[in-house]
mmCIF file of C-alpha atoms in Angstrom:
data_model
loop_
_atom_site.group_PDB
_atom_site.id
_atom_site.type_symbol
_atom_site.label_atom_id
_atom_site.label_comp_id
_atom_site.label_asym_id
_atom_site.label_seq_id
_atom_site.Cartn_x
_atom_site.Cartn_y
_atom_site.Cartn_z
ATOM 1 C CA UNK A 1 179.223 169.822 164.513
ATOM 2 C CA UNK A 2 175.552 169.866 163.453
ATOM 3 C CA UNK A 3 173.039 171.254 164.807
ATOM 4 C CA UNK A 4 169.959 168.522 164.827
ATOM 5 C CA UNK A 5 166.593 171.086 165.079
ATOM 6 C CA UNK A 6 163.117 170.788 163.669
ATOM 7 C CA UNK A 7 163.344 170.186 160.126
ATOM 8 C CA UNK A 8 166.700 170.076 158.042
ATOM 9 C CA UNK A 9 170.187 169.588 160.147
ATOM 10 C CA UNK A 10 172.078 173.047 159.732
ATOM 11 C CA UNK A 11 175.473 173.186 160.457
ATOM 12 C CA UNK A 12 176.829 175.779 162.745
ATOM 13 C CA UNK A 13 180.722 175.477 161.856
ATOM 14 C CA UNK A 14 183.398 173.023 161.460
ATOM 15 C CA UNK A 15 185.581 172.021 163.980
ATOM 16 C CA UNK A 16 188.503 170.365 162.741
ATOM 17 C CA UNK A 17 190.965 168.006 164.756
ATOM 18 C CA UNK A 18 194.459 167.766 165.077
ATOM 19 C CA UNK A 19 196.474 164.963 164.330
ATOM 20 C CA UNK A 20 195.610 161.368 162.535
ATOM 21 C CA UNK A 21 191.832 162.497 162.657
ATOM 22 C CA UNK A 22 192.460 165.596 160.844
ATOM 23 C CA UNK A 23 192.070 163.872 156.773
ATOM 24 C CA UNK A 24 189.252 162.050 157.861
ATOM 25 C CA UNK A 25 187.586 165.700 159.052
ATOM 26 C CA UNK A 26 189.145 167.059 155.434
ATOM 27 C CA UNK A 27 187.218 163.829 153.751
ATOM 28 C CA UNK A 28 183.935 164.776 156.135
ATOM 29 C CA UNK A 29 184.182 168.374 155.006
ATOM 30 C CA UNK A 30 184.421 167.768 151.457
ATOM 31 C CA UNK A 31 181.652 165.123 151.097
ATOM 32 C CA UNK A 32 179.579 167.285 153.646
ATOM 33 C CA UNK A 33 179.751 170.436 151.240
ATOM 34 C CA UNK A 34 181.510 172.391 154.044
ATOM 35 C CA UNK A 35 184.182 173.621 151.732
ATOM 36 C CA UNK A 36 187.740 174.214 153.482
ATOM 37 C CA UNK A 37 190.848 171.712 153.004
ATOM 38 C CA UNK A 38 191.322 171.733 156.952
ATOM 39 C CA UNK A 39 194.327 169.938 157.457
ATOM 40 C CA UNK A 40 195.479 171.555 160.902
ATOM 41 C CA UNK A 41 192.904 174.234 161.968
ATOM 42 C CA UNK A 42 190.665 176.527 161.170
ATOM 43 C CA UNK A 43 192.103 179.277 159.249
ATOM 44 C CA UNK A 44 191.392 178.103 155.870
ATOM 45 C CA UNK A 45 187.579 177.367 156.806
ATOM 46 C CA UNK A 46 187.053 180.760 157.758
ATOM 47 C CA UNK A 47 188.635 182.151 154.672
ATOM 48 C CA UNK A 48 186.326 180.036 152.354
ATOM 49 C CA UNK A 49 182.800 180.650 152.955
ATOM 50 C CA UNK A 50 180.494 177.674 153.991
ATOM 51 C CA UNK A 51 177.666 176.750 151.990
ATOM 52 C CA UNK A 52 174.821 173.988 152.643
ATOM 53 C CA UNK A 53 172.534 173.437 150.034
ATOM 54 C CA UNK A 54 173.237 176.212 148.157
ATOM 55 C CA UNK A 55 173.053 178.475 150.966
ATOM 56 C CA UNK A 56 175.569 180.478 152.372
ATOM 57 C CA UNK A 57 176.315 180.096 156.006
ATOM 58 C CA UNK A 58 177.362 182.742 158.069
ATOM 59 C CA UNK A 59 180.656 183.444 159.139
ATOM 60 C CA UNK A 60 179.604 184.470 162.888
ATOM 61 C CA UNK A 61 177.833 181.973 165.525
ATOM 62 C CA UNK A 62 175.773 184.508 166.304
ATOM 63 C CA UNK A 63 174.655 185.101 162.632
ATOM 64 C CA UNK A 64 174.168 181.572 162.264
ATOM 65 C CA UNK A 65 171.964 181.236 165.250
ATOM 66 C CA UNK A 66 169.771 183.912 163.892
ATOM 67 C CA UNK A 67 169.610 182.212 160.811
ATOM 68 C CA UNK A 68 168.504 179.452 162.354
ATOM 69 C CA UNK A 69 165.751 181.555 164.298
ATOM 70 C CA UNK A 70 164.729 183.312 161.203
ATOM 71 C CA UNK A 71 164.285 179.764 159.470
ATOM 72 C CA UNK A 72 162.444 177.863 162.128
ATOM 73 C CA UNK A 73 160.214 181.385 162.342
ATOM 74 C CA UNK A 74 159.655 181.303 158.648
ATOM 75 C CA UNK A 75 158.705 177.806 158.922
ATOM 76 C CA UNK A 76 156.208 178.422 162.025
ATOM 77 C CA UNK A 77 154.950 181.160 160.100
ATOM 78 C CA UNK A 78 153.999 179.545 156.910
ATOM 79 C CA UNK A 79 153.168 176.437 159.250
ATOM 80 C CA UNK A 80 150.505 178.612 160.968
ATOM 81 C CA UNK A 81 149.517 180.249 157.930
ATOM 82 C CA UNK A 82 148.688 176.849 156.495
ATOM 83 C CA UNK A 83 146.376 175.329 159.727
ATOM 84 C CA UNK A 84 144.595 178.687 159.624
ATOM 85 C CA UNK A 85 143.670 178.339 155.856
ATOM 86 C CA UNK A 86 142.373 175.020 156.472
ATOM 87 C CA UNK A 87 140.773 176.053 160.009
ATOM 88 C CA UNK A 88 139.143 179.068 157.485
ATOM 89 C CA UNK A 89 137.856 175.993 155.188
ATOM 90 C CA UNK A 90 136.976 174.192 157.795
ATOM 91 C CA UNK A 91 134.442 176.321 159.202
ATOM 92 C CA UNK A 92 133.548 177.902 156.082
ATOM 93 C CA UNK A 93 132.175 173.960 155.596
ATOM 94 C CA UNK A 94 130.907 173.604 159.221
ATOM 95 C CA UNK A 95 128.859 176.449 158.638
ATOM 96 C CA UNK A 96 127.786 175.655 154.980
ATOM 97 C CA UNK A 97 126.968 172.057 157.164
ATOM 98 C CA UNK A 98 125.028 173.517 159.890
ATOM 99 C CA UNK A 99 122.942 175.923 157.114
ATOM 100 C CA UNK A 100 121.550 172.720 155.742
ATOM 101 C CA UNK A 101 121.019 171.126 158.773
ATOM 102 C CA UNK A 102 118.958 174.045 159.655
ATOM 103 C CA UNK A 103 116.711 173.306 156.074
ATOM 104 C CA UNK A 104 116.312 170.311 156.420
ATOM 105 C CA UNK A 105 114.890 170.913 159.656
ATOM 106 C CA UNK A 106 112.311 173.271 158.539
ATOM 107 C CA UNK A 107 111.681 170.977 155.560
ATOM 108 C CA UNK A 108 111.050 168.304 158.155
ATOM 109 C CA UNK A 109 108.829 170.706 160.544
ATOM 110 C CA UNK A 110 106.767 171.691 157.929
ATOM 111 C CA UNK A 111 106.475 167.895 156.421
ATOM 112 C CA UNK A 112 105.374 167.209 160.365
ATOM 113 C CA UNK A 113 102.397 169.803 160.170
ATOM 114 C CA UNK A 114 101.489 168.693 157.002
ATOM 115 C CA UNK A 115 101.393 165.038 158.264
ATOM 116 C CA UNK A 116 99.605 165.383 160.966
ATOM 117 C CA UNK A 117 97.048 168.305 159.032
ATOM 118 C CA UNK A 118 96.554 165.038 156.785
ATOM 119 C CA UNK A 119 96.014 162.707 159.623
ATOM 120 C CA UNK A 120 92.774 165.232 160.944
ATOM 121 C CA UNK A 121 91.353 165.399 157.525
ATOM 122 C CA UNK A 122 92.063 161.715 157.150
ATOM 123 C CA UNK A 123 89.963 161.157 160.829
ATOM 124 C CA UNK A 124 87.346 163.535 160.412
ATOM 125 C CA UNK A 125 86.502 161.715 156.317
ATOM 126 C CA UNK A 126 85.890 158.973 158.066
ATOM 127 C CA UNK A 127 83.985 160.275 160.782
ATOM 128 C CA UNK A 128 82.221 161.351 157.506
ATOM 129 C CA UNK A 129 81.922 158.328 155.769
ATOM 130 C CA UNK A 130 80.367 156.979 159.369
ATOM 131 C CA UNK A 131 77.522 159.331 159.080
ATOM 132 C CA UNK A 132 76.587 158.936 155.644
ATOM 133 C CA UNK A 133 76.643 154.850 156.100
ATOM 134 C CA UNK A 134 74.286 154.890 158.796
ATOM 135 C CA UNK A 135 72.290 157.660 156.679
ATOM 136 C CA UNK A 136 72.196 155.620 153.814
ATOM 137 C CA UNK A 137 70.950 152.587 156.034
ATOM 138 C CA UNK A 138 68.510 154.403 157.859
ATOM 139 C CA UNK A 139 67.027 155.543 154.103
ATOM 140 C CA UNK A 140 67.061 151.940 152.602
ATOM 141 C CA UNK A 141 64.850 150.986 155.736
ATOM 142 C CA UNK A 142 62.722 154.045 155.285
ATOM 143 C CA UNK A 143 62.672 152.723 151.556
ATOM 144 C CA UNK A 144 61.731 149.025 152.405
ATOM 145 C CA UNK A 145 59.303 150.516 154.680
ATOM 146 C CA UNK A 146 57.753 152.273 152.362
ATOM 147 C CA UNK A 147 57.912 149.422 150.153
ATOM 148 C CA UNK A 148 55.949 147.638 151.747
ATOM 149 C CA UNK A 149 53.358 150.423 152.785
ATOM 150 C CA UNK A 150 53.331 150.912 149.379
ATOM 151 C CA UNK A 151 52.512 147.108 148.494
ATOM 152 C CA UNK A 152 50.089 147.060 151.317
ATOM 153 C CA UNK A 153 48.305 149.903 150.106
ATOM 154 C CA UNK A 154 47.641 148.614 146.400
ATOM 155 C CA UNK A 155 46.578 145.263 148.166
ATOM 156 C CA UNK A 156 43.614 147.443 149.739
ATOM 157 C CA UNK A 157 42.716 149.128 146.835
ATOM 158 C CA UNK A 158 42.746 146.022 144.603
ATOM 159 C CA UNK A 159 40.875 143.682 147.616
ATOM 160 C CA UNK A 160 38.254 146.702 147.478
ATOM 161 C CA UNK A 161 37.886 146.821 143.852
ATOM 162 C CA UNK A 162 37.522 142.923 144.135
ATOM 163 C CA UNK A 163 34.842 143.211 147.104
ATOM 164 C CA UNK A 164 32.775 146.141 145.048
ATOM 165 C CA UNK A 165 33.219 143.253 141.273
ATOM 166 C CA UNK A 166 34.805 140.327 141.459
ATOM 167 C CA UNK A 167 33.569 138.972 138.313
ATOM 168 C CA UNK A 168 34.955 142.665 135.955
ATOM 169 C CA UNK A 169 38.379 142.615 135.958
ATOM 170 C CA UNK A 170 38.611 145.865 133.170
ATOM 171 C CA UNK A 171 36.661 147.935 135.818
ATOM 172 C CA UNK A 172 39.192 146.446 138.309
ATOM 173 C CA UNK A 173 41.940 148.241 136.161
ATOM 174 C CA UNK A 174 40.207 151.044 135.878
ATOM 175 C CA UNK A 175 39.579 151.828 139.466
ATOM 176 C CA UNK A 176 43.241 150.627 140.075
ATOM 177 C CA UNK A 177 44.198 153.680 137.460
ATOM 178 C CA UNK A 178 41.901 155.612 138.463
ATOM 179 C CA UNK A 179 43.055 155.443 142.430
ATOM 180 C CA UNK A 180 46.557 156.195 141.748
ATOM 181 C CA UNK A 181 45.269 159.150 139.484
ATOM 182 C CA UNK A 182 43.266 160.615 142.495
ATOM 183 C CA UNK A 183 46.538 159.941 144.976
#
């Protein structure tokens, strides 16, 4: 009989027919790797001792059993031992994961403060650049003004100097020179 667990199909131990089915349970046991030449019972089986895979079984169900137990707990063992290994990597990344998740976080805060830091200065230059436009207006009308104050005023002097001589035009320069020497 076999014994179909988890993993590989142990067997427990042989059970051989009588009669016509008996050399086909010799030819099983043979190609199976069961050992004995079990023609009629069991008595040469149990003198021979079975082997799977290398492996010898047992002579005792009992044995056998706890065989089995000790092999499906070795297996659950190493099984175990293996998922925690990888749970271990697995956080080990998680957490490598959620460090630079945190930095880029405060890379991004801080890019945030600086953006909107650049925004004020950004506002408040051309708050700036407001001012000085309409100061730079207000002095080329002063300027014109002037100007023209300035254009007026030598028209005075030089329709005086005309009134006083209009037929000397040196003493015309003269007084011209001589009034913006006195202002």
């Amino acid at each position: 009989a076999i014994n179909a667990g988890y993993g590989r199909c142990l067997p427990i131990a042989p059970v051989y027919p009588v009669g016509p089915a008996a050399g086909r349970a010799a030819a099983m046991d043979s190609y199976m790797g069961w050992g004995g030449a079990g023609g009629g019972g069991g008595a040469a089986s149990m003198e021979t001792p079975t082997t799977v895979g290398g492996t010898v079984l047992p002579e005792s169900h009992e044995e056998q059993v706890q065989l089995g137990f000790r092999m499906i707990q070795n297996s659950f063992s190493t099984k175990v031992a293996q998922l925690e290994n990888e749970l271990h990597g697995l956080k080990m990344g998680c957490e490598e994961q959620k460090n630079k998740a945190a930095a880029l976080q405060r890379k991004n805060s801080a890019l945030e403060v600086e953006l909107v830091e650049s925004h004020q200065r950004a506002s408040q230059m051309a708050e700036e650049n407001r001012e000085l436009f309409k100061t730079v207006q207000n002095l080329r009308r002063t300027l014109a003004k002037l100007e023209g104050l300035k254009k007026k005023v030598l028209s005075s002097i030089t329709d005086e100097v005309e009134e006083e001589d209009p037929y000397s035009q040196q003493s015309h320069h003269a007084l011209g020179a001589g009034a913006y020497e006195a202002s």
